[in-house]
Short mmCIF file of C-alpha atoms in Angstrom, two decimals:
data_model
loop_
_atom_site.label_atom_id
_atom_site.label_comp_id
_atom_site.label_asym_id
_atom_site.label_seq_id
_atom_site.Cartn_x
_atom_site.Cartn_y
_atom_site.Cartn_z
CA UNK A 31 111.67 68.67 108.55
CA UNK A 32 110.10 69.26 112.22
CA UNK A 33 111.93 72.84 111.36
CA UNK A 34 110.97 73.75 108.85
CA UNK A 35 106.59 73.12 109.70
CA UNK A 36 107.27 75.52 111.98
CA UNK A 37 108.99 78.11 110.77
CA UNK A 38 106.11 77.81 107.94
CA UNK A 39 103.42 77.94 110.99
CA UNK A 40 105.11 80.73 112.26
CA UNK A 41 104.77 82.55 108.56
CA UNK A 42 101.25 81.28 108.96
CA UNK A 43 100.44 83.19 112.36
CA UNK A 44 101.87 86.61 111.15
CA UNK A 45 99.53 86.49 107.72
CA UNK A 46 96.53 85.61 110.31
CA UNK A 47 98.21 88.79 112.11
CA UNK A 48 97.58 91.34 109.67
CA UNK A 49 94.88 89.67 107.74
CA UNK A 50 93.71 92.82 107.12
CA UNK A 51 96.63 94.20 105.29
CA UNK A 52 96.53 90.56 103.34
CA UNK A 53 92.95 91.43 101.43
CA UNK A 54 94.02 94.68 100.42
CA UNK A 55 96.31 92.79 98.82
CA UNK A 56 94.70 90.82 97.28
CA UNK A 57 91.83 93.83 96.19
CA UNK A 58 95.10 95.52 95.18
CA UNK A 59 96.28 92.85 92.54
CA UNK A 60 92.20 92.79 90.57
CA UNK A 61 92.75 96.75 90.67
CA UNK A 62 94.90 96.68 87.11
CA UNK A 63 92.28 93.52 85.61
CA UNK A 64 89.83 95.98 85.85
CA UNK A 65 91.40 98.50 84.41
CA UNK A 66 92.36 96.78 81.84
CA UNK A 67 88.98 94.83 80.86
CA UNK A 68 87.56 99.16 81.33
CA UNK A 69 89.74 99.51 78.80
CA UNK A 70 89.77 97.01 76.10
CA UNK A 71 85.67 96.98 76.20
CA UNK A 72 86.24 100.35 75.62
CA UNK A 73 88.74 99.25 72.24
CA UNK A 74 85.84 96.89 70.98
CA UNK A 75 82.49 99.20 71.65
CA UNK A 76 82.84 99.77 67.21
CA UNK A 77 84.70 96.43 67.03
CA UNK A 78 84.00 92.99 67.09
CA UNK A 79 87.64 91.81 66.56
CA UNK A 80 91.75 93.28 66.90
CA UNK A 81 93.84 91.26 64.84
CA UNK A 82 91.92 88.23 65.10
CA UNK A 83 90.62 88.80 68.63
CA UNK A 84 87.84 89.00 70.51
CA UNK A 85 86.72 90.72 73.76
CA UNK A 86 85.69 87.02 75.05
CA UNK A 87 89.24 86.01 74.23
CA UNK A 88 90.55 89.15 76.04
CA UNK A 89 88.53 88.87 78.80
CA UNK A 90 89.71 84.69 79.11
CA UNK A 91 93.92 86.43 78.84
CA UNK A 92 93.29 88.57 81.83
CA UNK A 93 91.49 86.47 83.95
CA UNK A 94 93.94 83.70 83.10
CA UNK A 95 96.84 86.23 83.44
CA UNK A 96 95.45 86.88 86.81
CA UNK A 97 95.78 83.48 88.24
CA UNK A 98 99.10 83.31 87.03
CA UNK A 99 100.63 86.03 88.78
CA UNK A 100 98.99 85.80 92.15
CA UNK A 101 100.40 82.24 92.03
CA UNK A 102 104.03 82.80 90.71
CA UNK A 103 104.66 86.01 91.39
CA UNK A 104 107.22 87.17 94.43
CA UNK A 105 107.57 90.30 96.69
CA UNK A 106 110.03 89.67 98.89
CA UNK A 107 113.45 92.14 97.09
CA UNK A 108 112.44 95.06 99.24
CA UNK A 109 111.89 93.74 102.11
CA UNK A 110 115.46 91.39 102.51
CA UNK A 111 117.39 94.38 100.67
CA UNK A 112 116.34 96.54 103.50
CA UNK A 113 116.85 93.23 105.90
CA UNK A 114 120.89 92.89 104.56
CA UNK A 115 121.29 96.21 104.14
CA UNK A 116 120.62 96.82 107.77
CA UNK A 117 122.62 93.74 108.62
CA UNK A 118 119.52 91.42 109.61
CA UNK A 119 121.54 88.76 107.88
CA UNK A 120 123.92 88.05 110.85
CA UNK A 121 121.84 86.02 112.62
CA UNK A 122 121.26 83.92 109.85
CA UNK A 123 124.97 83.60 109.42
CA UNK A 124 124.90 81.84 112.65
CA UNK A 125 121.96 79.98 112.67
CA UNK A 126 121.64 76.71 111.05
CA UNK A 127 118.67 77.91 108.81
CA UNK A 128 120.02 79.86 105.85
CA UNK A 129 118.55 82.59 104.38
CA UNK A 130 117.92 82.01 101.76
CA UNK A 131 115.71 78.13 102.67
CA UNK A 132 114.06 81.23 105.29
CA UNK A 133 112.51 83.35 102.08
CA UNK A 134 111.77 79.99 100.14
CA UNK A 135 109.73 79.24 103.46
CA UNK A 136 108.03 82.12 104.23
CA UNK A 137 106.67 82.48 100.03
CA UNK A 138 104.96 79.21 101.23
CA UNK A 139 103.41 79.99 104.16
CA UNK A 140 101.89 83.16 101.85
CA UNK A 141 100.33 79.43 99.61
CA UNK A 142 98.73 78.37 102.47
CA UNK A 143 96.58 81.61 103.34
CA UNK A 144 96.85 84.83 100.89
CA UNK A 145 97.08 82.04 97.77
CA UNK A 146 94.49 80.18 97.70
CA UNK A 147 92.23 82.64 98.57
CA UNK A 148 93.18 85.08 95.81
CA UNK A 149 92.70 82.05 93.48
CA UNK A 150 89.18 81.92 94.95
CA UNK A 151 88.40 85.20 93.91
CA UNK A 152 89.15 84.91 91.04
CA UNK A 153 88.31 81.65 90.04
CA UNK A 154 84.72 83.01 91.46
CA UNK A 155 84.90 85.79 89.06
CA UNK A 156 86.03 83.32 86.00
CA UNK A 157 82.74 81.29 85.90
CA UNK A 158 80.81 83.96 86.61
CA UNK A 159 82.03 85.57 83.81
CA UNK A 160 81.55 81.72 81.77
CA UNK A 161 78.92 81.08 83.18
CA UNK A 162 77.09 77.56 81.56
CA UNK A 163 79.61 77.70 79.20
CA UNK A 164 82.53 76.15 82.37
CA UNK A 165 79.96 73.38 81.55
CA UNK A 166 81.90 72.37 78.85
CA UNK A 167 85.49 73.30 79.73
CA UNK A 168 85.70 70.99 82.70
CA UNK A 169 87.27 68.24 80.41
CA UNK A 170 90.35 70.76 80.76
CA UNK A 171 91.65 69.66 84.11
CA UNK A 172 92.11 66.75 82.59
CA UNK A 173 93.55 67.23 80.01
CA UNK A 174 97.60 67.79 78.87
CA UNK A 175 97.14 71.37 78.39
CA UNK A 176 95.90 71.46 82.93
CA UNK A 177 99.41 69.57 84.34
CA UNK A 178 101.42 71.13 81.02
CA UNK A 179 99.69 75.29 82.76
CA UNK A 180 100.98 73.62 86.47
CA UNK A 181 104.17 72.90 85.64
CA UNK A 182 104.90 75.78 83.60
CA UNK A 183 103.44 77.69 86.64
CA UNK A 184 105.91 75.91 89.08
CA UNK A 185 108.90 76.58 87.05
CA UNK A 186 107.27 80.36 86.42
CA UNK A 187 107.17 80.44 89.89
CA UNK A 188 111.00 79.17 89.92
CA UNK A 189 112.35 81.88 87.48
CA UNK A 190 110.62 84.25 89.72
CA UNK A 191 112.16 83.32 92.68
CA UNK A 192 115.73 83.33 91.45
CA UNK A 193 115.71 86.88 89.52
CA UNK A 194 114.27 87.73 93.36
CA UNK A 195 117.04 86.15 94.64
CA UNK A 196 119.67 88.13 91.93
CA UNK A 197 118.33 91.16 92.79
CA UNK A 198 118.07 90.87 96.71
CA UNK A 199 122.27 90.29 96.57
CA UNK A 200 122.61 93.64 94.05
CA UNK A 201 122.26 94.72 97.93
CA UNK A 202 125.64 92.98 98.63
CA UNK A 203 127.00 95.96 96.59
CA UNK A 204 124.58 98.63 95.58
CA UNK A 205 122.72 101.23 97.93
CA UNK A 206 119.38 100.80 95.78
CA UNK A 207 119.55 97.40 95.38
CA UNK A 208 116.07 96.77 96.28
CA UNK A 209 115.11 99.56 93.87
CA UNK A 210 116.19 96.79 90.74
CA UNK A 211 112.69 95.14 91.28
CA UNK A 212 111.38 97.59 89.35
CA UNK A 213 113.26 96.84 86.38
CA UNK A 214 112.32 93.57 87.14
CA UNK A 215 108.77 94.76 86.75
CA UNK A 216 109.15 96.63 83.99
CA UNK A 217 111.28 93.51 81.64
CA UNK A 218 108.64 91.11 83.14
CA UNK A 219 105.59 93.61 81.58
CA UNK A 220 107.07 94.23 78.17
CA UNK A 221 108.35 91.41 77.79
CA UNK A 222 106.10 87.96 79.14
CA UNK A 223 103.31 88.78 77.18
CA UNK A 224 101.11 90.23 80.38
CA UNK A 225 100.14 93.24 79.62
CA UNK A 226 97.71 91.97 76.18
CA UNK A 227 97.42 88.75 74.26
CA UNK A 228 101.09 88.42 71.85
CA UNK A 229 98.44 88.64 69.04
CA UNK A 230 98.13 92.37 69.69
CA UNK A 231 101.62 93.46 69.76
CA UNK A 232 103.24 94.57 66.77
CA UNK A 233 105.17 92.26 65.24
CA UNK A 234 108.83 93.32 65.87
CA UNK A 235 107.60 93.35 69.36
CA UNK A 236 106.39 89.29 69.28
CA UNK A 237 109.81 88.50 67.94
CA UNK A 238 111.81 90.16 70.49
CA UNK A 239 109.30 88.24 73.44
CA UNK A 240 109.80 84.63 71.47
CA UNK A 241 113.99 84.94 71.68
CA UNK A 242 113.56 86.10 75.80
CA UNK A 243 112.58 83.14 78.60
CA UNK A 244 109.89 86.05 80.02
CA UNK A 245 107.56 84.45 78.18
CA UNK A 246 106.95 81.31 79.99
CA UNK A 247 106.28 83.70 82.84
CA UNK A 248 102.89 84.65 81.19
CA UNK A 249 102.49 84.28 77.13
CA UNK A 250 103.11 80.33 77.18
CA UNK A 251 101.42 79.45 80.44
CA UNK A 252 97.91 81.23 79.06
CA UNK A 253 98.61 79.84 75.27
CA UNK A 254 98.76 76.40 76.53
CA UNK A 255 95.67 76.76 78.93
CA UNK A 256 93.98 78.24 75.96
CA UNK A 257 94.70 75.01 74.08
CA UNK A 258 96.92 77.47 71.28
CA UNK A 259 100.33 76.23 72.09
CA UNK A 260 101.39 72.82 72.95
CA UNK A 261 104.98 72.72 75.02
CA UNK A 262 107.98 71.28 72.34
CA UNK A 263 111.35 68.95 73.48
CA UNK A 264 112.60 72.86 72.06
CA UNK A 265 110.55 74.62 74.58
CA UNK A 266 111.70 72.23 77.54
CA UNK A 267 115.31 72.68 76.68
CA UNK A 268 115.27 76.51 76.82
CA UNK A 269 113.60 76.06 79.90
CA UNK A 270 116.27 74.11 82.00
CA UNK A 271 119.04 76.26 79.83
CA UNK A 272 117.69 79.10 82.05
CA UNK A 273 117.11 77.39 85.18
CA UNK A 274 120.55 75.54 85.31
CA UNK A 275 121.88 79.35 84.58
CA UNK A 276 120.28 81.51 86.87
CA UNK A 277 121.04 78.72 89.76
CA UNK A 278 124.58 78.86 88.63
CA UNK A 279 124.00 83.22 88.81
CA UNK A 280 122.32 82.84 91.93
CA UNK A 281 124.72 80.60 93.85
CA UNK A 282 128.13 83.01 92.70
CA UNK A 283 126.56 85.68 93.74
CA UNK A 284 125.20 84.65 97.06
CA UNK A 285 129.46 83.95 97.64
CA UNK A 286 130.49 86.37 96.02
CA UNK A 287 128.46 88.93 98.50
CA UNK A 288 128.58 86.85 101.40
CA UNK A 289 132.03 87.01 101.31
CA UNK A 290 131.73 91.40 100.78
CA UNK A 291 129.25 91.35 103.68
CA UNK A 292 130.24 93.29 106.98
CA UNK A 293 127.83 94.41 109.48
CA UNK A 294 127.93 96.18 113.08
CA UNK A 295 128.10 93.75 116.02
CA UNK A 296 127.67 94.35 119.53
CA UNK B 29 98.32 136.38 110.26
CA UNK B 30 101.61 137.35 108.67
CA UNK B 31 104.24 136.36 111.31
CA UNK B 32 101.31 133.50 111.20
CA UNK B 33 102.59 132.33 107.64
CA UNK B 34 105.76 133.88 107.31
CA UNK B 35 106.77 131.06 110.44
CA UNK B 36 105.11 128.17 108.15
CA UNK B 37 106.42 129.23 105.04
CA UNK B 38 110.13 129.24 107.01
CA UNK B 39 109.47 126.16 107.52
CA UNK B 40 107.96 125.05 104.83
CA UNK B 41 111.85 126.64 103.42
CA UNK B 42 113.78 124.82 105.92
CA UNK B 43 112.08 121.17 105.31
CA UNK B 44 113.11 121.40 101.50
CA UNK B 45 116.69 122.73 101.92
CA UNK B 46 116.92 119.46 104.15
CA UNK B 47 115.33 117.25 101.71
CA UNK B 48 117.54 118.87 98.79
CA UNK B 49 120.67 118.26 101.75
CA UNK B 50 119.43 114.55 101.71
CA UNK B 51 119.48 113.70 98.20
CA UNK B 52 122.74 116.08 97.00
CA UNK B 53 124.14 113.49 99.82
CA UNK B 54 122.86 110.68 98.18
CA UNK B 55 123.42 111.62 94.71
CA UNK B 56 123.90 108.12 93.74
CA UNK B 57 120.14 107.14 95.06
CA UNK B 58 118.79 110.14 93.66
CA UNK B 59 119.83 109.65 90.05
CA UNK B 60 118.83 105.93 90.11
CA UNK B 61 115.45 106.19 91.63
CA UNK B 62 115.36 110.24 88.92
CA UNK B 63 116.06 106.79 86.20
CA UNK B 64 113.09 103.96 87.86
CA UNK B 65 110.54 106.88 87.58
CA UNK B 66 111.11 108.22 84.05
CA UNK B 67 111.07 104.92 82.77
CA UNK B 68 108.07 103.49 84.17
CA UNK B 69 106.50 107.50 82.03
CA UNK B 70 108.13 106.27 79.60
CA UNK B 71 106.71 102.41 79.93
CA UNK B 72 102.94 103.97 80.38
CA UNK B 73 103.18 106.03 76.69
CA UNK B 74 105.09 103.31 75.28
CA UNK B 75 101.78 100.78 76.64
CA UNK B 76 99.27 103.44 75.28
CA UNK B 77 101.06 103.53 71.94
CA UNK B 78 100.67 99.94 71.65
CA UNK B 79 96.96 100.38 72.91
CA UNK B 80 96.73 103.12 70.67
CA UNK B 81 98.74 100.92 67.37
CA UNK B 82 95.84 98.57 67.67
CA UNK B 83 92.70 100.64 67.69
CA UNK B 84 93.21 104.68 66.65
CA UNK B 85 91.20 105.94 69.18
CA UNK B 86 90.16 105.58 72.65
CA UNK B 87 86.70 106.10 74.34
CA UNK B 88 86.15 108.71 71.42
CA UNK B 89 89.76 110.68 72.07
CA UNK B 90 92.06 110.29 68.81
CA UNK B 91 95.88 109.37 69.82
CA UNK B 92 97.54 113.00 70.17
CA UNK B 93 94.67 113.80 72.64
CA UNK B 94 94.99 110.49 74.19
CA UNK B 95 99.07 111.56 74.52
CA UNK B 96 97.57 114.95 75.92
CA UNK B 97 95.31 113.60 78.92
CA UNK B 98 98.70 111.50 80.18
CA UNK B 99 100.45 114.25 80.18
CA UNK B 100 98.68 115.68 82.62
CA UNK B 101 97.92 112.32 84.45
CA UNK B 102 101.64 112.72 84.79
CA UNK B 103 101.99 115.79 85.88
CA UNK B 104 99.16 115.09 88.94
CA UNK B 105 100.66 111.64 89.39
CA UNK B 106 103.92 113.19 89.55
CA UNK B 107 102.74 115.86 92.11
CA UNK B 108 100.86 112.37 94.26
CA UNK B 109 103.96 110.44 94.13
CA UNK B 110 106.41 113.78 95.34
CA UNK B 111 104.57 115.80 97.44
CA UNK B 112 102.53 112.72 99.16
CA UNK B 113 103.99 109.81 99.20
CA UNK B 114 106.52 109.94 101.74
CA UNK B 115 105.11 111.25 103.91
CA UNK B 116 101.78 109.57 104.05
CA UNK B 117 103.49 106.80 104.77
CA UNK B 118 106.21 108.06 107.74
CA UNK B 119 102.60 109.53 109.25
CA UNK B 120 101.31 106.56 109.46
CA UNK B 121 104.15 104.77 111.12
CA UNK B 122 104.32 107.07 113.57
CA UNK B 123 100.81 106.15 114.27
CA UNK B 124 101.30 102.86 114.66
CA UNK B 125 104.79 103.17 116.51
CA UNK B 126 103.41 105.85 119.13
CA UNK B 127 106.31 108.37 117.83
CA UNK B 128 103.03 110.64 116.63
CA UNK B 129 103.66 112.81 119.90
CA UNK B 130 107.03 113.83 119.31
CA UNK B 131 105.02 116.19 116.78
CA UNK B 132 102.40 116.69 118.88
CA UNK B 133 104.02 119.09 121.44
CA UNK B 134 105.76 121.23 118.78
CA UNK B 135 103.90 124.53 118.48
CA UNK B 136 102.70 124.47 114.83
CA UNK B 137 99.47 123.39 112.79
CA UNK B 138 100.42 119.19 112.59
CA UNK B 139 98.47 118.55 109.50
CA UNK B 140 100.75 121.29 108.11
CA UNK B 141 104.03 119.43 109.24
CA UNK B 142 102.93 115.45 108.62
CA UNK B 143 102.36 116.63 104.51
CA UNK B 144 105.47 118.98 103.83
CA UNK B 145 108.26 117.04 106.58
CA UNK B 146 109.26 115.38 103.52
CA UNK B 147 109.50 115.11 99.51
CA UNK B 148 110.45 113.40 96.46
CA UNK B 149 112.39 115.44 93.63
CA UNK B 150 112.93 112.19 91.59
CA UNK B 151 109.26 113.55 90.50
CA UNK B 152 110.84 116.21 89.18
CA UNK B 153 111.67 114.18 85.73
CA UNK B 154 108.52 112.71 85.33
CA UNK B 155 106.87 116.51 85.59
CA UNK B 156 109.18 117.75 83.10
CA UNK B 157 108.24 115.02 80.83
CA UNK B 158 103.79 115.50 81.62
CA UNK B 159 104.67 119.05 80.88
CA UNK B 160 107.07 118.16 77.44
CA UNK B 161 103.91 115.69 76.56
CA UNK B 162 101.11 118.62 76.95
CA UNK B 163 103.52 121.09 74.33
CA UNK B 164 104.32 117.90 72.11
CA UNK B 165 100.32 117.32 72.15
CA UNK B 166 99.30 120.86 71.54
CA UNK B 167 101.65 121.66 68.55
CA UNK B 168 100.15 118.36 66.85
CA UNK B 169 96.80 118.82 67.32
CA UNK B 170 97.11 123.09 66.05
CA UNK B 171 95.13 124.36 69.56
CA UNK B 172 95.33 127.86 70.09
CA UNK B 173 95.07 128.19 74.06
CA UNK B 174 93.96 131.46 75.01
CA UNK B 175 95.70 132.79 78.49
CA UNK B 176 92.45 131.57 80.06
CA UNK B 177 92.53 128.26 78.86
CA UNK B 178 95.94 126.97 80.58
CA UNK B 179 94.46 129.61 84.17
CA UNK B 180 91.68 127.13 84.38
CA UNK B 181 93.26 124.05 83.41
CA UNK B 182 95.81 124.73 85.77
CA UNK B 183 93.56 125.73 88.47
CA UNK B 184 91.72 121.62 87.90
CA UNK B 185 94.80 120.06 88.19
CA UNK B 186 95.53 121.72 91.22
CA UNK B 187 92.15 121.17 92.48
CA UNK B 188 92.33 117.45 91.30
CA UNK B 189 95.59 117.53 93.61
CA UNK B 190 93.74 118.40 96.22
CA UNK B 191 90.92 116.29 96.27
CA UNK B 192 93.51 112.80 96.49
CA UNK B 193 95.99 114.82 98.79
CA UNK B 194 92.22 114.90 100.76
CA UNK B 195 91.31 111.14 100.40
CA UNK B 196 94.57 109.63 100.98
CA UNK B 197 95.05 111.78 104.32
CA UNK B 198 91.39 110.26 105.52
CA UNK B 199 93.07 106.82 104.61
CA UNK B 200 96.19 106.89 106.49
CA UNK B 201 93.84 108.82 109.69
CA UNK B 202 91.89 105.68 109.74
CA UNK B 203 95.40 104.47 111.03
CA UNK B 204 94.21 106.09 114.30
CA UNK B 205 91.47 103.47 114.04
CA UNK B 206 92.37 100.05 113.10
CA UNK B 207 95.17 97.67 113.24
CA UNK B 208 98.61 97.79 112.01
CA UNK B 209 97.09 97.82 107.86
CA UNK B 210 100.65 98.69 106.13
CA UNK B 211 99.51 98.95 102.47
CA UNK B 212 96.74 101.40 103.52
CA UNK B 213 98.79 104.05 101.78
CA UNK B 214 99.17 101.28 98.27
CA UNK B 215 95.08 101.71 97.86
CA UNK B 216 94.38 105.03 96.65
CA UNK B 217 98.10 104.77 94.17
CA UNK B 218 96.75 101.79 92.60
CA UNK B 219 93.00 103.22 91.78
CA UNK B 220 94.22 106.31 90.96
CA UNK B 221 95.64 104.94 87.80
CA UNK B 222 92.09 104.68 86.30
CA UNK B 223 92.77 108.69 85.91
CA UNK B 224 94.97 107.33 82.32
CA UNK B 225 91.47 106.90 80.96
CA UNK B 226 89.63 109.43 79.40
CA UNK B 227 85.86 109.75 81.08
CA UNK B 228 84.34 108.29 78.04
CA UNK B 229 86.00 105.01 78.13
CA UNK B 230 84.42 103.84 80.98
CA UNK B 231 80.77 103.18 80.87
CA UNK B 232 78.57 100.86 82.23
CA UNK B 233 78.13 100.06 85.02
CA UNK B 234 82.21 100.59 85.64
CA UNK B 235 81.11 104.02 85.15
CA UNK B 236 78.53 104.10 87.82
CA UNK B 237 80.60 102.53 90.36
CA UNK B 238 83.90 104.87 89.69
CA UNK B 239 81.81 107.74 90.39
CA UNK B 240 80.11 107.15 93.22
CA UNK B 241 83.40 105.95 94.51
CA UNK B 242 85.95 109.46 93.50
CA UNK B 243 85.84 110.08 90.07
CA UNK B 244 88.69 109.39 89.02
CA UNK B 245 88.54 109.11 85.83
CA UNK B 246 87.79 113.29 86.18
CA UNK B 247 90.64 114.79 87.74
CA UNK B 248 92.10 114.19 84.36
CA UNK B 249 90.25 114.21 81.40
CA UNK B 250 88.40 117.61 82.82
CA UNK B 251 91.75 119.98 82.69
CA UNK B 252 93.01 117.98 79.17
CA UNK B 253 89.09 119.06 77.83
CA UNK B 254 90.17 122.31 78.88
CA UNK B 255 92.84 121.84 76.71
CA UNK B 256 90.87 121.44 73.34
CA UNK B 257 88.40 124.01 74.45
CA UNK B 258 85.74 122.05 75.36
CA UNK B 259 84.96 123.29 78.76
CA UNK B 260 82.15 122.31 81.68
CA UNK B 261 82.20 124.84 83.88
CA UNK B 262 79.67 122.10 85.38
CA UNK B 263 82.13 119.88 86.17
CA UNK B 264 84.64 121.93 86.78
CA UNK B 265 82.69 124.06 89.52
CA UNK B 266 81.77 119.80 91.66
CA UNK B 267 85.19 119.44 91.54
CA UNK B 268 85.98 122.61 93.06
CA UNK B 269 83.72 121.71 95.51
CA UNK B 270 84.56 118.72 96.25
CA UNK B 271 88.20 119.21 96.93
CA UNK B 272 87.08 121.94 99.05
CA UNK B 273 84.20 119.30 100.86
CA UNK B 274 87.10 116.33 101.29
CA UNK B 275 89.97 118.57 102.52
CA UNK B 276 87.47 119.93 105.14
CA UNK B 277 86.85 116.21 106.10
CA UNK B 278 90.08 115.52 106.44
CA UNK B 279 91.10 118.25 108.92
CA UNK B 280 87.99 117.37 111.01
CA UNK B 281 88.52 114.44 110.29
CA UNK B 282 92.12 114.26 111.89
CA UNK B 283 90.79 116.28 115.09
CA UNK B 284 88.57 114.08 115.66
CA UNK B 285 91.22 111.01 115.15
CA UNK B 286 94.06 112.77 117.26
CA UNK B 287 91.47 112.17 120.46
CA UNK B 288 92.10 108.56 120.33
CA UNK B 289 95.94 108.56 119.84
CA UNK B 290 98.00 107.12 122.90
CA UNK B 291 101.25 106.96 122.53
CA UNK B 292 104.29 105.49 123.66
CA UNK B 293 106.05 106.65 126.57
CA UNK B 294 109.89 106.33 127.19
#
């Protein structure tokens, strides 16, 4: 346990060393939300509501989407793919410290620095937007919906992590594997319900989104937070099946990849 | 003067042929990234199709007028990523790693070398898609264009690219003065997404803030308005003067910053 804490501390210190970079990332993470709010404000200028959704609900949606994204998104695919390509995996294969665990520990270090500050900025924005109305919503933090939201965010984080692993492992076979994270971003953006409230998608797209597991990354957590959806036993079964399937493929692909891996040594 | 121009033209051609050789050597990589960039372009158009499906207009711009704007944006963005991205990245890395000295001893203008040594042919497909969408929009809107409109719109697109380049170069040159900030080159591409919006869609405080910082929304809007037959010569002149001012500023700031540079000696 002590060695894991030391590793997390080391990565945490690295984050502090490059704090300007971290702050810039936090600012840039807000830009898509600002862009979308500008767009929706233009759409709602002549409409009180669109498909039963009003501007206030849209703003709530994007703030929640940003909060969920800041805590559940992972971005290690590119750097770790390059690390494998450049033979950086060697050091992990000879040490009693697993490569996959190193990725987890580095991300946990971010939880100590980057993510709380990012969340604080978003929460300040949310409180400023809601104003006195926030006092009416305080009971949310003791409700079943709040704990369901926390649970769903943990699951979303795990799903993102497992998909990130699979993309990273493609480096064992493909030269441009780090580009696969672009496919992930596109798929998540289109099919997770993160780019706009689900009710505003065309019906055919809503059906597709509802079939795929990406909905648990954004659409379902947001709807749970807004009190528009309650988790069913079928959701738990679906999520469990998704997680087990991803875990299964991660194990298989890692084993096959490691057998294929070769590096130049001195 | 003519000999000097000939030298720079030969250098530019050499860089391009080296890039072409690299592209043909790693064909798989080229095809893969061309597909990725084409998919992102498609995603962009699809996203606006979803928005316009909800509301038939955006900031007073109709469906095909918005598509015309997105087509112009795609051309600017493809130039942005194709010409500038890799060069800016290499420039800042050379400053941080002390490798800029290799270029300082060359008998050519350093800024020219920094900005032309690399390129990205994977953006060609995006450029062509942008041209196609512009042509399609003109056809759907039954626009009767004059040569003057096409030339003026092309000139404004060119000045927009120059302006964006100058701002990006100014940002990248701050690497001489700051600690290592690897994501300084992500700042402008993130904020430049605002170019996708018609300027009329940006209202209130956002409009004031965006206009004061950099009028991103004008870079694609003004050429689109020219093609739509709404020429605002004041805006065209303002953009032209801004591009001149910024390019001069980028040259002066670079020449001033280079005095602060210390390299790594072997």
